[in-house]
PDB file of C-alpha atoms and ligand atoms in Angstrom:
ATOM      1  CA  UNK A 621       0.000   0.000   0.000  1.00 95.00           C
ATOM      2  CA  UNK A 622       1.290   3.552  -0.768  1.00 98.00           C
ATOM      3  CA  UNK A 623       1.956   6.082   1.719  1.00 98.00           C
ATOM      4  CA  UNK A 624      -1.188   8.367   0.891  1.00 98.00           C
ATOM      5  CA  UNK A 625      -3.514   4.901   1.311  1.00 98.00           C
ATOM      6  CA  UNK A 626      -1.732   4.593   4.389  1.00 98.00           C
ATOM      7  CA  UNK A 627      -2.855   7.767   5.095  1.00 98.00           C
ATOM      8  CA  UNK A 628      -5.999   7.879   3.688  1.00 98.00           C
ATOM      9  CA  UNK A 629      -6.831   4.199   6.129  1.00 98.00           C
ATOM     10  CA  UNK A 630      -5.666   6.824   8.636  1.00 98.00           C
ATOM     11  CA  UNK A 631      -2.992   3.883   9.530  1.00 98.00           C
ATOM     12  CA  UNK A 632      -0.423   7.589   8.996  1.00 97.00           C
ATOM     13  CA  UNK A 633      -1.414  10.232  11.102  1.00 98.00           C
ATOM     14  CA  UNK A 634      -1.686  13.251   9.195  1.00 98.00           C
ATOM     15  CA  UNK A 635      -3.172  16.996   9.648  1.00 98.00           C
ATOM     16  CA  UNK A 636      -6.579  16.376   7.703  1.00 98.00           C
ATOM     17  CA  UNK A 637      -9.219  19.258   6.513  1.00 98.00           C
ATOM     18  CA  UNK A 638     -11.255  17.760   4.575  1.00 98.00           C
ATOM     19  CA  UNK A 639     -12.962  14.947   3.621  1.00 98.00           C
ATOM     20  CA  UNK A 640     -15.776  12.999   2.124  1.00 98.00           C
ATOM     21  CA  UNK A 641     -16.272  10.037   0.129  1.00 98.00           C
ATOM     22  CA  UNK A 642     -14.461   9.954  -2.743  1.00 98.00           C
ATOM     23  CA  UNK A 643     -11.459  12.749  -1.469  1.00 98.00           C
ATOM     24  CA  UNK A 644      -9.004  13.773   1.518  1.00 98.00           C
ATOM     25  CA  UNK A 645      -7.235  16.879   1.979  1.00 98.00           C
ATOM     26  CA  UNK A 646      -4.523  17.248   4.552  1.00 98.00           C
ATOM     27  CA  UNK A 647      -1.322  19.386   5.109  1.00 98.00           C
ATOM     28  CA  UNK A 648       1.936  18.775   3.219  1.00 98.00           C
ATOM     29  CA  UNK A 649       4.278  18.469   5.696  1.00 98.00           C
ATOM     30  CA  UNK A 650       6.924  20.392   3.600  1.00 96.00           C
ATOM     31  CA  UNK A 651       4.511  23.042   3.724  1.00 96.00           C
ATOM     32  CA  UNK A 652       6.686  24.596   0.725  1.00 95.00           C
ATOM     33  CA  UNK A 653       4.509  27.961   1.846  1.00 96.00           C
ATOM     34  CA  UNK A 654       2.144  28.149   5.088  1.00 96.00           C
ATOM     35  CA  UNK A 655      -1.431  26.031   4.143  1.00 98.00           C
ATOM     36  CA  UNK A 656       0.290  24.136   1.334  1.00 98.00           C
ATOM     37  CA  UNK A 657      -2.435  21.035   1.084  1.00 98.00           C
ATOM     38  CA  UNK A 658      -2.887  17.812  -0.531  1.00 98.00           C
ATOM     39  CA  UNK A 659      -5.846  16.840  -2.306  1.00 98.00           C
ATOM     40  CA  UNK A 660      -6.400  13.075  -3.008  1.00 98.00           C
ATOM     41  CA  UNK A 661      -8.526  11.078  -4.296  1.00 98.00           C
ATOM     42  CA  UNK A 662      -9.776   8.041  -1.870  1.00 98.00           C
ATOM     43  CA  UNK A 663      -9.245   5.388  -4.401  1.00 98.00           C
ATOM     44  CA  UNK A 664      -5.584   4.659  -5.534  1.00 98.00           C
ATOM     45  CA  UNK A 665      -4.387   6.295  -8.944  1.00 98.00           C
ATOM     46  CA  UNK A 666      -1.051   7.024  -9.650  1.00 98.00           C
ATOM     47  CA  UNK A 667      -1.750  10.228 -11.268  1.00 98.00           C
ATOM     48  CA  UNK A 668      -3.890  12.267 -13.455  1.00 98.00           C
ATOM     49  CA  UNK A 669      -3.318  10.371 -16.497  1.00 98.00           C
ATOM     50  CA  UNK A 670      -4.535   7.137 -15.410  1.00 97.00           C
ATOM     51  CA  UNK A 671      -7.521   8.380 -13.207  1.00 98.00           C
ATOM     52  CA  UNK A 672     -11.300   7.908 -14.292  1.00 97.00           C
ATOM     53  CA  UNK A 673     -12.897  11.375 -15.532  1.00 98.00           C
ATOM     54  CA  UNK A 674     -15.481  11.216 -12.338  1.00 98.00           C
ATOM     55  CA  UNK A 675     -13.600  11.077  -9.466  1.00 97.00           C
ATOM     56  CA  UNK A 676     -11.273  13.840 -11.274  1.00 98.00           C
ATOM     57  CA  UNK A 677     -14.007  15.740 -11.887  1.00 98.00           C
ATOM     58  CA  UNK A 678     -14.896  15.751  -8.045  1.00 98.00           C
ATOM     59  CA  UNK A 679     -11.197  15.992  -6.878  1.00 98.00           C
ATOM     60  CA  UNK A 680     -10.391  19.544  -9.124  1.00 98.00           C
ATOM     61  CA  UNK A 681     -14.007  21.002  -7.458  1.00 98.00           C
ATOM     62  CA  UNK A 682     -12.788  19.607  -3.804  1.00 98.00           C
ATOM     63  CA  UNK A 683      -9.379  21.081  -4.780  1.00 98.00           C
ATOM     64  CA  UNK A 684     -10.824  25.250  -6.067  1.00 98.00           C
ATOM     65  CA  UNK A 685     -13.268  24.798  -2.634  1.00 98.00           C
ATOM     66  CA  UNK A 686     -10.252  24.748  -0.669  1.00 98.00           C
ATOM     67  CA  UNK A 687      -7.942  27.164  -2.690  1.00 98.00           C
ATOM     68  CA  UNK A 688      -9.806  29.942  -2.321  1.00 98.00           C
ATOM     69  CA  UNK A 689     -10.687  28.822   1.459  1.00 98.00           C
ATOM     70  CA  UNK A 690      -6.900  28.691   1.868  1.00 98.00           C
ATOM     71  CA  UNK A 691      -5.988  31.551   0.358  1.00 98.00           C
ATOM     72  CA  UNK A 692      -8.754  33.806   2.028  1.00 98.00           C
ATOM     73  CA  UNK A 693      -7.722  32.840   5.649  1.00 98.00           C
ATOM     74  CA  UNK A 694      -4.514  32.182   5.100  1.00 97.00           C
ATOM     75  CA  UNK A 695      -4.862  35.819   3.970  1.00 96.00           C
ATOM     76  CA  UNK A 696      -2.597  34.455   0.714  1.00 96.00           C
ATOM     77  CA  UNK A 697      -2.192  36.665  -2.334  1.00 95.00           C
ATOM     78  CA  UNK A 698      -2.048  33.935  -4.879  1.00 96.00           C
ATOM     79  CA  UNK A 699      -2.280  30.565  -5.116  1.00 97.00           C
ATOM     80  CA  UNK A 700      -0.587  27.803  -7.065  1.00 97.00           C
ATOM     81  CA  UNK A 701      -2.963  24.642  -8.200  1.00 98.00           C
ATOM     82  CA  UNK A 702      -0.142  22.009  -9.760  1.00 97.00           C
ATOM     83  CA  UNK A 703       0.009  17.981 -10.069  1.00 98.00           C
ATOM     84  CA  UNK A 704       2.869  16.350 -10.830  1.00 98.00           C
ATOM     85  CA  UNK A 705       2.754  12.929 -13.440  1.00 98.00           C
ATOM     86  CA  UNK A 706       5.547  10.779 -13.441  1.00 98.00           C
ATOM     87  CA  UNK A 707       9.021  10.681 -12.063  1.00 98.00           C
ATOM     88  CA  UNK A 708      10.363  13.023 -15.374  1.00 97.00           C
ATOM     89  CA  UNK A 709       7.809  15.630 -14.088  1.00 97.00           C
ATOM     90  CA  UNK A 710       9.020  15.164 -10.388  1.00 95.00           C
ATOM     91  CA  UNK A 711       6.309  13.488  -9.426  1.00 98.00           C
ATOM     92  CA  UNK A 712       7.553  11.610  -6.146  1.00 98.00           C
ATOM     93  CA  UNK A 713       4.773   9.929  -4.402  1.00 98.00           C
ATOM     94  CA  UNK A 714       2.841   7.891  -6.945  1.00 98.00           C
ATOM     95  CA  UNK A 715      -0.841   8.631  -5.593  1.00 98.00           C
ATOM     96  CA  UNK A 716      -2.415  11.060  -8.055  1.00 98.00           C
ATOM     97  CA  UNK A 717      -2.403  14.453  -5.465  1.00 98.00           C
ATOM     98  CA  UNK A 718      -3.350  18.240  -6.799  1.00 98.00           C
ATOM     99  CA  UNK A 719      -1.090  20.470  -4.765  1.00 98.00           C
ATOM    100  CA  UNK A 720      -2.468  23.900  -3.003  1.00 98.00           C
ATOM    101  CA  UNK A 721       0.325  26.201  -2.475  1.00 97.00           C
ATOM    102  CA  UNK A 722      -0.769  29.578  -1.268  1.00 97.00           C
ATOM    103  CA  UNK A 723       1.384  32.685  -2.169  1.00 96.00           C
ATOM    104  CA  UNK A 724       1.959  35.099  -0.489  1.00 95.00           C
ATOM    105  CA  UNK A 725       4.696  37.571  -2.382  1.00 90.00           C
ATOM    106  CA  UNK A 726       7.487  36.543  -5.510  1.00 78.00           C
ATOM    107  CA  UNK A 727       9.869  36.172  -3.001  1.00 80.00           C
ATOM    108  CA  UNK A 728       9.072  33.025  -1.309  1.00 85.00           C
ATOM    109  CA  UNK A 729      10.362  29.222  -1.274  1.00 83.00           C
ATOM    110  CA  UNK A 730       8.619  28.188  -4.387  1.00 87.00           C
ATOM    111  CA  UNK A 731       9.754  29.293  -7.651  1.00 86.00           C
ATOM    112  CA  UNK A 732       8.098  28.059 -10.733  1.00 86.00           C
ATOM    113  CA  UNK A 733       9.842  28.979 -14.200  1.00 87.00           C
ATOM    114  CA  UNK A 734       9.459  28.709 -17.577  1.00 90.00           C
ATOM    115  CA  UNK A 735      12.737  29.022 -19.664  1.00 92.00           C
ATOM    116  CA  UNK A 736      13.639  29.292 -23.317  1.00 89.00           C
ATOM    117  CA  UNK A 737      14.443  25.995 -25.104  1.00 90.00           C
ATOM    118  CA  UNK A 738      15.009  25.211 -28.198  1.00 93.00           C
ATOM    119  CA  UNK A 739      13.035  26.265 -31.269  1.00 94.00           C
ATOM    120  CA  UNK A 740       9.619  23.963 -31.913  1.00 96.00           C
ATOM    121  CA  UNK A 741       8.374  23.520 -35.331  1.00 97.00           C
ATOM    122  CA  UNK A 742       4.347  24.486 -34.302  1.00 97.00           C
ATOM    123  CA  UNK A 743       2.999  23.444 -37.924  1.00 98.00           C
ATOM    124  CA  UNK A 744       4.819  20.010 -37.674  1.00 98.00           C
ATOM    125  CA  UNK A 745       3.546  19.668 -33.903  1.00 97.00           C
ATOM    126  CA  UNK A 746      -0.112  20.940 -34.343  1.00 98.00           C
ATOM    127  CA  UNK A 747      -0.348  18.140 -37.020  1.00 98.00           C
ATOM    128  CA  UNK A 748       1.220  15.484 -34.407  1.00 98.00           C
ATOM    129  CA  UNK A 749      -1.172  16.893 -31.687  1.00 98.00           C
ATOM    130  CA  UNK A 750      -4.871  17.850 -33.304  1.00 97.00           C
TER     131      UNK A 750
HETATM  132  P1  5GP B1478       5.126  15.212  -5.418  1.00 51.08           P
HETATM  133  O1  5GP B1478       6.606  15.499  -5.411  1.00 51.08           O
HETATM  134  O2  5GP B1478       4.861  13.729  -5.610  1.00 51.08           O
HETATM  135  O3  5GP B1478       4.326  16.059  -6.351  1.00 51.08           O
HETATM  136  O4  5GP B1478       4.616  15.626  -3.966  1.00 51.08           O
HETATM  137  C1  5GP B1478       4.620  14.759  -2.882  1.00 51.08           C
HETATM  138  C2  5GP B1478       4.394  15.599  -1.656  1.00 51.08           C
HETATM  139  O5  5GP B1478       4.024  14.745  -0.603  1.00 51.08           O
HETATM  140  C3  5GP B1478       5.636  16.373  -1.186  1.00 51.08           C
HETATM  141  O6  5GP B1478       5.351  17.763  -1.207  1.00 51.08           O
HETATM  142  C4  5GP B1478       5.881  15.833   0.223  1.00 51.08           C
HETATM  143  O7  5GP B1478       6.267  16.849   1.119  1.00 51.08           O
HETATM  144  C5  5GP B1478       4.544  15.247   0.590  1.00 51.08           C
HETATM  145  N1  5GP B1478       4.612  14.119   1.513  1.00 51.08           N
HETATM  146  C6  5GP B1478       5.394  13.018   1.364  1.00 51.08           C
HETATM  147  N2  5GP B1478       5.176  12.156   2.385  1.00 51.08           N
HETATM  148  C7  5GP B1478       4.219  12.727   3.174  1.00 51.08           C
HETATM  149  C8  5GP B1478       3.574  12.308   4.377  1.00 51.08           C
HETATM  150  O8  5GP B1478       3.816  11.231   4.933  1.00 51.08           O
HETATM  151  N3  5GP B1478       2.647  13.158   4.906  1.00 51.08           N
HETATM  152  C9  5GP B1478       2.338  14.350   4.310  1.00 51.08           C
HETATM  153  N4  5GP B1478       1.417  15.114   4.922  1.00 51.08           N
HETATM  154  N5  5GP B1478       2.940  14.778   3.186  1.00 51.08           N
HETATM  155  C10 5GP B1478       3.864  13.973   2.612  1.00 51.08           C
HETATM  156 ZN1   ZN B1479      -2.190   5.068  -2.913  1.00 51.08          ZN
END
């Protein structure tokens, strides 16, 4: 059993706020920034790509319920929503999880960047992709 089944049979304590039947939020305890949450889905997926439409469905409504409740008393000015598939995309607990991470100014621990690469050919990749 994974760690966040462990956690989710409550076998691993952990600092819960919320839950219901198909979803459990509790606190990362890297809390990257203060309130950075977990939201998982009940059932076991690994991650967003292999999870039934449904329950991800419910788990991204659980997850905005409890961004902006974070963010409002956490008195946060942002918020990052991210999920993480795969070990390439550093995913490192393989239970599908959406993380919350409040912000609070572009100075804190996170920093999330998108660099130049190398030239794409979009005509050649927009026939790969449609
Ligand atoms: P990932 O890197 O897979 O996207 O995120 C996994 C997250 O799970 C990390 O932010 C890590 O701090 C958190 N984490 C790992 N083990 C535990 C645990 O036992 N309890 C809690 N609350 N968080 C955990
Ligand atoms: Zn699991």
């Amino acid at each position: 059993m994974c760690i966040f089944c462990k956690i989710i049979q409550k076998e691993i304590p952990s600092s819960c706020i919320y839950e219901d039947d198909q979803v459990m939020a509790f606190l990362d305890l890297s809390q990257v920034t203060k309130g950075h949450t977990l939201v998982v889905p009940k059932k076991h997926y690994d991650n967003v790509l292999d999870c039934d439409p449904e329950t991800l469905a419910h788990l991204i409504q659980v997850t905005q319920m409890l961004a902006k409740r974070i963010t409002e008393r956490c008195q946060a000015k942002g918020v990052n929503i991210l999920t993480n598939c795969n070990e390439a995309a550093g995913q490192s607990v393989m239970h599908l999880h959406f993380h919350i991470i409040p912000r609070y100014d572009e100075n804190d621990a996170i920093v999330i960047q998108f660099n130049e690469s190398e030239k794409q050919d979009l005509d050649a990749l927009k026939n790969l992709l449609q």
